[in-house]
Amino acid sequence: MVVREPDPYRWALDPLQTFGALLSIAEQLARAAPAPTDGVTGDPATNLYLVVCGLDQILSDYMHRHFYELDHPRFPAQVRGGLGWASGVERSIRRAFVHTVRRRLGRTELELSRLSRSIGRAILDGKPTPAPADGVAVARLAGEPYPAGLRRSRLKLPQSFRGVDLYPEDCELLAQRAFASAAGDESPVAVIGLRTSGLYMAPLCAAALDRLGHRHVELMSLRPGAPTLLAEERKLHAIAAAGGWAFVVDDPTWRGSAFAKTFATLMRLGFPHGRLRIAACEIGNQPVFRFEQPGALSREEQEGVWTGFQAAQKILLEKSEWQIHNHLSDVSAERCLNRPQALGRLGATHVTVRQGHPFTETGAPPAVTGLTSPSRQRRFHSSKVYEIEVERDGERHVELVVGRGVGLGFFGYHSYLVARALHGLTPDLLSLENGVLFRRWENGRGVEADSLLGRDLDAIGRYVARRAEALRLEPGGPPVHETRAVYSGSRQVARKLGWTMGGVGALAQFRIADALSRHIGPGRPASIDARMGPSEWVRNSSGDLVKVDFEEHAVDITDRSVNDPIHDIAAASIGFRLDSASEARLVQGYALATGDRDRLRARLAFHKLMAGLAELEAITTSGYKRESRTERGGFARDLVATEQILTRTVNGYLAGLYLSDIASRESGDVWALDLHDTLETDWLGFPAASPAGLLALRTLATHDQLVLATTGLSLSEVQDSCETFGIAGGIAEYGAVAWDARKRRRLSTITDESRRRLEKLREAILDETDILADPRYEHTLRLFRNTPDGRRGMKVEEIAEVIGRHHIQGLEVVEGYRKTAVWVAGGDKAHALLPLLQSLGVARDGRRLHVVGDEVTDLGLLTLADGRHAPRNASRALRARAAHLGLSVSKRDRGAGVLEIVNHELHRSRGRCSACVQAKLDRADRALVEVLGVQDRSRLARLAYALHPASIRAFEL
């Protein structure tokens, strides 16, 4: 029996360690000796350097917290002046507090800066272990008392040494060039690392300047745009007054917002523009600082680049100069692949690298013929594919191997641990050396969404289950509830849910995140994948799915640093756009393989929200060429598909809670409910119902009322709503089409000639303008432009000009805030009601028709109705006709207003109906329903929710 010795770097499986855990790790590393495995794990000096920088980052962020920006743009202009004054007062008090009460922590931060600089110099000197004095300093720091909130705060990963393959040698080269640019200027220099990445780079730059002989180098860090502390301001003032200069260091970027904010701070503190230098690292194919070259950046990109780049003195490090290319060279790769471990895994006696081919921006190197794998370099990692000649049993074979940067020291070892645990489910791991991971190349076909077979779902399920079991995170850290508010992954969802609360949402998001992570945290945390879409998989020659990218995504973005394996199921469901049956198969397979069945319903809904919102953000920020119809069409298609999946997520979850135990005979009155902005809102960034809206549907169902959906939304959205809510049918696209859900029949109310006119206009707009068209709309047009603030409609005149130029008759254009709609002139929702009722076999005899609407597009239906109702958020135009129509207007908005109307008409108390649902919900469901129901609260109730002591306590975490 072979007994494996414990791995001293096993903790790297969870690189987001707490401050308290990092102190213990630092003590171990300070005592560690060089080992044969240092090429894989990183040597003790390198890892201690990363840990000390992590401690400094956590402490710096802790000391800079609680500077409130009370002057929020959402607040009325008349109160913002006073709020701005209050912000200044609060910041002054906070600075004084840190300078006095937290003075000891200030000394600790100085000691950490000194320590990181000392260890950085040891690394640049080529020493594998820190100096004895540094070990003594680490022990002293570990023995000091620290606030509980600081000890449980977690590390944020630096992109510099984790995501973009920088090495200490790169920082040294930047410092050498900064020193040369000073041309003998011996005045003081402030090396300023911008948190997070720059803080890890700056000590190495400062150590390099020390080695070059610069006599007065100060080291510090700043958060771009954040308030500075008194000690920081005094130090920078002194350097500026002495005629010194500042060297600002951060990870590679071509957008200059971080540098711009920092330069504004430095100039305020006395640095002339000419005394500022910035580290300009070129990354990938992005022309950092090269936008003065014609055509280097598009017009949209130029608008997003800080103009100060042109005037600033830049210390340029071109991508071709990075140290990673030495580690990816053919010579280096051949040396690594001839190590015993790699030879054993290849089953070879010797390996010869014939040629290495760098990856292109879009994927596989074109120089390597036959490669069809969609595997792309993640983030900005450098990658190469090597043609190697393998000697095996006296014969020679040609194979392909891929090498990719994965990070410095224990950051890269994290990837190695994951790859080793997933043997057989991912391309074979060969070796890790100097931050480069080598694996066999998996040459396969790409996988498309909506193309999965049953065995594919089983393969995905096995992958998720293996991660959950083999990569379970070690106990011993702080309990989940102690770090839940910031590091459980809830903040991303909480921000979106906070939007439903207006100006107070910025505070309420902390309470929301606290509630979600307190009750929806994982029972068995593990190192998860987080990216499970089609681009992450290939289909091999046997037709099986193989995961080609696997190790970095759950921890690289701090706000998504989740460790619940169910997130991988959710991400696969979102990425592959799975239907409910396929998703259920995945969930059941996971539960059977792992035994994890705890609160799966709420956890899955929560993580689908998180994964879907991340996908939606990635789409909206990815950019596209406005002049390209193909790119515009792809963007619109991906955007609306993701929004619709998110709608299904929320609506399906709530329907499962409120409607799954109800079977309506639909023998009562007919209720036509507007969907958009009545039963559903788009406050979350996509249409979704609220708990109050579902309670209204439940109440109607228990009273056997026949419910129809009426809306301007597309037919596919109405079909989804009918299926999700179990309702008989609906009117879509402002009455141009209806859907009979019982017979699965569409009923068009416009002529073929009208549809041809709409299609002609669609083609003209897509060919001649940069306008986007929602592809789901077949009987009307929904047009919009994507902006940094979301969708926006365009002026009627812009569309009318296209209509006039092409002599298209019989269409009507209506401008909206988020969209501009075009439909056949004279169209009305009422035109589709009778055909729909006839198709459903519903006679009006003895049945009352109730219509709940909020816009003038509902007027036709309201005119036909026996009961006319509107929520309080109804448009002014509709409310102006309330008396004439006999319209009853609820005292509540949207879903809550619909519930009030339904209860009033059916003489049913809300409390009784709500109680019968709440009784069957577990704590996770109750937590998620509570935060989804914030939008159902009145304005005063939302304010009370945000100002509750729970919000303050969660913020403190």
XYZ file of N, CA and C in Angstrom, residues 693-853:
483
model
N -47.703 38.860 -7.715
C -48.351 38.503 -8.973
C -48.723 37.037 -9.019
N -47.850 36.164 -8.500
C -48.162 34.733 -8.471
C -49.265 34.425 -7.472
N -49.310 35.172 -6.360
C -50.423 34.993 -5.432
C -51.746 35.371 -6.093
N -51.718 36.395 -6.943
C -52.928 36.765 -7.679
C -53.359 35.630 -8.604
N -52.396 35.033 -9.331
C -52.732 33.907 -10.209
C -53.224 32.714 -9.396
N -52.618 32.492 -8.239
C -53.069 31.383 -7.395
C -54.506 31.597 -6.939
N -54.797 32.820 -6.545
C -56.143 33.130 -6.090
C -57.155 32.909 -7.210
N -56.818 33.362 -8.411
C -57.718 33.155 -9.549
C -57.896 31.673 -9.841
N -56.796 30.915 -9.762
C -56.890 29.488 -10.052
C -57.745 28.763 -9.022
N -57.603 29.105 -7.742
C -58.396 28.440 -6.707
C -59.880 28.748 -6.853
N -60.206 29.848 -7.530
C -61.604 30.204 -7.779
C -62.046 29.821 -9.184
N -61.256 28.990 -9.852
C -61.612 28.450 -11.174
C -61.833 29.533 -12.217
N -61.130 30.646 -12.087
C -61.224 31.707 -13.077
C -60.381 31.348 -14.312
N -60.808 31.749 -15.470
C -60.083 31.529 -16.713
C -59.162 32.730 -16.939
N -57.857 32.489 -16.981
C -56.879 33.565 -17.081
C -56.287 33.586 -18.484
N -56.223 34.769 -19.069
C -55.569 34.996 -20.353
C -54.501 36.067 -20.166
N -53.395 35.903 -20.845
C -52.344 36.920 -20.825
C -52.538 37.861 -22.003
N -52.408 39.152 -21.774
C -52.484 40.129 -22.867
C -51.255 41.023 -22.775
N -50.619 41.256 -23.899
C -49.361 41.986 -23.840
C -48.913 42.423 -25.215
N -47.919 43.315 -25.232
C -47.234 43.646 -26.464
C -46.000 42.801 -26.667
N -45.705 41.895 -25.716
C -44.542 41.030 -25.825
C -44.716 40.041 -26.967
N -43.628 39.377 -27.317
C -43.634 38.488 -28.471
C -44.447 37.233 -28.213
N -44.768 36.534 -29.291
C -45.528 35.305 -29.175
C -44.770 34.262 -28.357
N -43.460 34.143 -28.554
C -42.711 33.134 -27.803
C -42.730 33.423 -26.313
N -42.732 34.686 -25.925
C -42.813 35.034 -24.504
C -44.177 34.693 -23.931
N -45.231 34.918 -24.715
C -46.574 34.548 -24.262
C -46.689 33.036 -24.150
N -46.113 32.306 -25.097
C -46.121 30.848 -25.013
C -45.427 30.375 -23.741
N -44.298 30.986 -23.425
C -43.594 30.644 -22.188
C -44.464 30.900 -20.965
N -45.129 32.053 -20.950
C -45.962 32.410 -19.794
C -47.123 31.435 -19.633
N -47.726 31.054 -20.735
C -48.840 30.102 -20.665
C -48.372 28.761 -20.109
N -47.219 28.297 -20.579
C -46.702 27.020 -20.108
C -46.286 27.104 -18.653
N -45.614 28.192 -18.286
C -45.101 28.321 -16.918
C -46.225 28.484 -15.910
N -47.176 29.340 -16.223
C -48.240 29.654 -15.274
C -49.455 28.745 -15.428
N -49.459 27.891 -16.448
C -50.581 26.983 -16.644
C -51.857 27.691 -17.033
N -51.764 28.754 -17.831
C -52.953 29.498 -18.239
C -53.346 29.135 -19.664
N -54.592 29.420 -20.000
C -55.206 28.866 -21.208
C -54.659 29.443 -22.496
N -54.267 30.688 -22.508
C -53.797 31.308 -23.740
C -53.489 32.767 -23.516
N -53.178 33.455 -24.601
C -52.845 34.855 -24.450
C -52.810 35.595 -25.762
N -52.830 36.909 -25.652
C -52.749 37.824 -26.784
C -51.360 38.427 -26.788
N -50.678 38.375 -27.930
C -49.296 38.831 -28.026
C -49.177 39.923 -29.075
N -48.067 40.651 -29.017
C -47.675 41.643 -30.013
C -48.820 42.616 -30.338
N -49.420 43.129 -29.241
C -50.472 44.156 -29.328
C -51.666 43.681 -30.134
N -51.974 42.393 -30.053
C -53.151 41.862 -30.723
C -52.908 41.365 -32.129
N -51.679 41.418 -32.622
C -51.393 40.932 -33.976
C -51.451 39.416 -34.053
N -51.332 38.743 -32.911
C -51.356 37.290 -32.880
C -51.808 36.855 -31.499
N -52.422 35.681 -31.414
C -52.838 35.110 -30.137
C -52.388 33.659 -30.085
N -52.399 33.107 -28.868
C -51.925 31.741 -28.671
C -52.942 30.957 -27.846
N -53.412 29.844 -28.418
C -54.282 28.911 -27.717
C -53.388 27.822 -27.145
N -53.127 27.877 -25.832
C -52.201 26.933 -25.215
C -52.788 25.531 -25.129
N -54.115 25.415 -25.104
C -54.728 24.095 -25.025
C -54.515 23.310 -26.310
N -54.710 23.970 -27.437
C -54.575 23.301 -28.734
C -53.227 23.585 -29.378
N -52.389 24.391 -28.661
C -51.071 24.779 -29.177
C -51.211 25.343 -30.592
N -52.063 26.345 -30.698
C -52.401 26.946 -31.989
C -52.156 28.449 -31.933
N -51.498 28.973 -32.973
C -51.332 30.419 -33.082
C -52.431 30.974 -33.968
N -52.906 32.155 -33.598
C -54.019 32.792 -34.302
C -53.580 34.190 -34.733
N -53.268 34.360 -36.005
C -52.826 35.661 -36.509
C -54.028 36.505 -36.896
N -53.980 37.778 -36.550
C -55.078 38.691 -36.881
C -54.691 39.702 -37.952
N -53.489 39.593 -38.499
C -53.077 40.513 -39.563
C -52.909 39.726 -40.854
N -52.976 40.403 -41.949
C -52.927 39.761 -43.261
C -51.489 39.433 -43.651
N -51.368 38.539 -44.641
C -50.037 38.209 -45.149
C -49.374 39.436 -45.769
N -50.171 40.301 -46.394
C -49.611 41.509 -46.990
C -49.035 42.425 -45.904
N -49.699 42.521 -44.774
C -49.182 43.342 -43.670
C -47.878 42.766 -43.130
N -47.794 41.462 -43.038
C -46.559 40.842 -42.565
C -45.419 41.089 -43.553
N -45.735 41.081 -44.854
C -44.699 41.366 -45.845
C -44.202 42.799 -45.703
N -45.108 43.728 -45.400
C -44.688 45.123 -45.199
C -43.773 45.245 -43.976
N -44.144 44.566 -42.903
C -43.300 44.593 -41.718
C -41.925 43.997 -42.006
N -41.906 42.910 -42.770
C -40.635 42.279 -43.082
C -39.786 43.170 -43.983
N -40.429 43.864 -44.887
C -39.696 44.790 -45.754
C -39.059 45.899 -44.929
N -39.800 46.422 -43.954
C -39.245 47.455 -43.086
C -38.114 46.891 -42.229
N -38.284 45.684 -41.708
C -37.228 45.070 -40.906
C -35.932 44.972 -41.714
N -36.035 44.484 -42.938
C -34.848 44.326 -43.779
C -34.199 45.679 -44.065
N -35.003 46.690 -44.328
C -34.456 48.016 -44.622
C -33.731 48.585 -43.408
N -34.318 48.435 -42.239
C -33.701 48.962 -41.024
C -32.392 48.236 -40.721
N -32.390 46.927 -40.844
C -31.184 46.164 -40.555
C -30.089 46.416 -41.581
N -30.464 46.678 -42.828
C -29.474 46.920 -43.883
C -28.913 48.335 -43.834
N -29.730 49.308 -43.444
C -29.368 50.703 -43.646
C -29.070 51.472 -42.373
N -29.319 50.905 -41.206
C -29.105 51.633 -39.952
C -28.316 50.753 -38.985
N -28.014 51.310 -37.812
C -27.353 50.529 -36.757
C -28.339 50.097 -35.685
N -29.637 50.116 -36.017
C -30.688 49.766 -35.069
C -30.751 48.252 -34.905
N -31.060 47.814 -33.695
C -31.227 46.395 -33.384
C -32.706 46.037 -33.412
N -33.011 44.827 -33.872
C -34.393 44.349 -33.916
C -34.493 43.051 -33.129
N -35.472 42.975 -32.250
C -35.699 41.761 -31.480
C -36.178 40.671 -32.435
N -35.420 39.578 -32.601
C -35.789 38.571 -33.600
C -37.013 37.749 -33.236
N -37.507 37.860 -32.000
C -38.672 37.050 -31.604
C -39.970 37.597 -32.174
N -39.979 38.849 -32.594
C -41.218 39.497 -33.036
C -41.427 39.248 -34.525
N -42.494 38.532 -34.853
C -42.792 38.179 -36.235
C -44.007 38.924 -36.777
N -44.858 39.429 -35.909
C -46.092 40.093 -36.332
C -46.061 41.588 -36.063
N -45.024 42.037 -35.391
C -44.738 43.458 -35.181
C -43.219 43.590 -35.197
N -42.734 44.797 -34.986
C -41.297 45.015 -34.841
C -41.043 45.660 -33.492
N -39.987 45.219 -32.830
C -39.529 45.886 -31.614
C -38.080 46.276 -31.842
N -37.830 47.577 -31.893
C -36.534 48.120 -32.282
C -35.896 48.825 -31.088
N -34.570 48.771 -31.024
C -33.875 49.403 -29.902
C -32.405 49.571 -30.253
N -31.728 50.340 -29.430
C -30.269 50.437 -29.460
C -29.738 50.050 -28.083
N -28.577 49.436 -28.091
C -27.952 49.084 -26.818
C -27.040 50.223 -26.382
N -27.179 50.655 -25.135
C -26.376 51.735 -24.574
C -25.784 51.258 -23.250
N -24.819 51.990 -22.693
C -24.292 51.604 -21.376
C -25.352 51.547 -20.289
N -26.477 52.246 -20.495
C -27.563 52.243 -19.518
C -28.682 51.282 -19.891
N -28.417 50.397 -20.849
C -29.435 49.425 -21.244
C -30.070 49.774 -22.562
N -31.175 49.118 -22.855
C -31.878 49.353 -24.125
C -32.509 50.738 -24.154
N -32.523 51.309 -25.317
C -33.210 52.580 -25.512
C -33.907 52.576 -26.879
N -35.116 53.139 -26.893
C -35.827 53.292 -28.154
C -35.299 54.476 -28.928
N -35.807 54.645 -30.132
C -35.390 55.780 -30.958
C -36.623 56.604 -31.336
N -36.380 57.797 -31.847
C -37.455 58.710 -32.188
C -38.300 58.145 -33.333
N -39.580 58.490 -33.282
C -40.492 58.047 -34.337
C -40.013 58.525 -35.699
N -39.472 59.750 -35.733
C -39.053 60.332 -37.012
C -37.972 59.502 -37.694
N -37.115 58.862 -36.909
C -36.032 58.069 -37.498
C -36.587 56.862 -38.243
N -37.596 56.214 -37.670
C -38.209 55.060 -38.335
C -39.108 55.527 -39.473
N -39.814 56.632 -39.256
C -40.699 57.153 -40.311
C -39.912 57.524 -41.557
N -38.672 57.975 -41.382
C -37.856 58.332 -42.539
C -37.553 57.097 -43.392
N -37.277 55.959 -42.728
C -37.030 54.721 -43.471
C -38.307 54.260 -44.154
N -39.429 54.354 -43.452
C -40.709 53.949 -44.032
C -41.020 54.780 -45.274
N -40.807 56.092 -45.173
C -41.084 56.961 -46.319
C -40.158 56.698 -47.490
N -38.888 56.434 -47.198
C -37.921 56.188 -48.272
C -38.257 54.932 -49.063
N -38.869 53.967 -48.396
C -39.196 52.704 -49.073
C -40.681 52.610 -49.430
N -41.435 53.702 -49.201
C -42.844 53.772 -49.610
C -43.650 52.615 -49.028
N -43.486 52.391 -47.733
C -44.215 51.321 -47.054
C -45.457 51.934 -46.422
N -46.596 51.350 -46.679
C -47.867 51.890 -46.202
C -48.448 51.019 -45.089
N -49.338 51.623 -44.291
C -50.162 50.869 -43.362
C -49.507 50.464 -42.066
N -48.415 51.136 -41.682
C -47.750 50.806 -40.435
C -47.795 51.982 -39.478
N -47.771 51.680 -38.189
C -47.804 52.701 -37.137
C -46.586 52.547 -36.247
N -45.953 53.675 -35.906
C -44.743 53.660 -35.089
C -45.052 54.327 -33.754
N -44.674 53.655 -32.661
C -44.911 54.186 -31.321
C -43.592 54.165 -30.559
N -43.172 55.325 -30.095
C -41.906 55.452 -29.392
C -42.068 55.100 -27.924
N -41.137 54.320 -27.401
C -41.095 53.989 -25.989
C -39.721 54.264 -25.434
N -39.602 54.166 -24.088
C -38.323 54.468 -23.445
C -37.282 53.400 -23.779
N -37.654 52.147 -23.656
C -36.707 51.055 -23.884
C -36.832 50.428 -25.271
N -37.834 50.808 -26.010
C -38.000 50.240 -27.338
C -38.898 51.157 -28.146
N -38.833 51.009 -29.460
C -39.780 51.655 -30.365
C -40.500 50.545 -31.120
N -41.817 50.522 -31.039
C -42.611 49.446 -31.624
C -43.227 49.894 -32.939
N -43.341 48.950 -33.848
C -44.014 49.169 -35.132
C -45.046 48.067 -35.305
N -46.292 48.460 -35.545
C -47.323 47.461 -35.808
C -48.238 47.932 -36.931
N -49.097 47.045 -37.350
C -50.028 47.362 -38.432
C -51.019 48.412 -37.930
N -51.200 49.463 -38.717
C -52.087 50.559 -38.320
C -53.483 50.026 -38.013
N -54.055 50.537 -36.932
C -55.388 50.111 -36.526
C -55.397 48.868 -35.674
N -54.207 48.316 -35.390
C -54.127 47.106 -34.574
C -54.554 47.373 -33.145
N -55.092 46.342 -32.507
C -55.577 46.490 -31.142
C -55.651 45.113 -30.503
N -55.349 45.043 -29.214
C -55.438 43.765 -28.520
C -56.846 43.179 -28.589
N -57.824 44.062 -28.626
C -59.208 43.588 -28.642
C -59.514 42.759 -29.879
N -58.805 43.004 -30.989
C -59.073 42.263 -32.221
C -58.776 40.774 -32.071
N -57.890 40.432 -31.135
C -57.508 39.026 -30.971
C -58.327 38.316 -29.906
N -59.132 39.047 -29.129
C -59.836 38.418 -28.018
C -60.887 37.428 -28.495
N -61.739 37.832 -29.421
C -62.814 36.954 -29.871
C -62.268 35.700 -30.551
N -61.309 35.816 -31.492
C -60.750 34.584 -32.069
C -60.139 33.659 -31.016
N -59.512 34.229 -30.004
C -58.909 33.398 -28.968
C -59.978 32.687 -28.155
N -61.034 33.390 -27.754
C -62.099 32.762 -26.980
C -62.796 31.678 -27.794
N -62.988 31.944 -29.070
C -63.621 30.931 -29.932
C -62.744 29.695 -30.043
N -61.439 29.900 -30.212
C -60.535 28.758 -30.312
C -60.519 27.950 -29.024
N -60.637 28.646 -27.882
C -60.661 27.968 -26.590
C -62.010 27.328 -26.295
N -63.022 27.654 -27.120
C -64.355 27.126 -26.881
C -65.036 27.773 -25.706
N -64.751 29.033 -25.471
C -65.302 29.766 -24.333
C -66.393 30.708 -24.821
N -67.597 30.569 -24.282
C -68.703 31.467 -24.617
C -68.800 32.537 -23.536
N -69.150 33.749 -23.946
C -69.257 34.858 -22.996
C -70.545 34.811 -22.184
N -71.494 33.967 -22.563
C -72.771 33.921 -21.864
C -72.551 33.585 -20.393
N -72.987 34.494 -19.542
C -72.902 34.253 -18.111
C -71.533 34.481 -17.516
N -70.550 34.768 -18.314
C -69.194 35.004 -17.814
C -68.861 36.479 -17.913
N -68.362 37.002 -16.838
C -67.892 38.372 -16.864
C -66.456 38.411 -17.380
N -66.130 39.501 -18.067
C -64.766 39.720 -18.549
C -64.132 40.815 -17.707
N -63.034 40.458 -17.008
C -62.259 41.423 -16.249
C -60.956 41.686 -17.006
N -60.624 42.941 -17.173
C -59.380 43.323 -17.838
C -58.552 44.159 -16.874
N -57.288 43.780 -16.703
C -56.351 44.557 -15.895
C -55.254 45.040 -16.840
N -55.172 46.361 -17.043
C -54.183 46.929 -17.948
C -53.567 48.179 -17.373
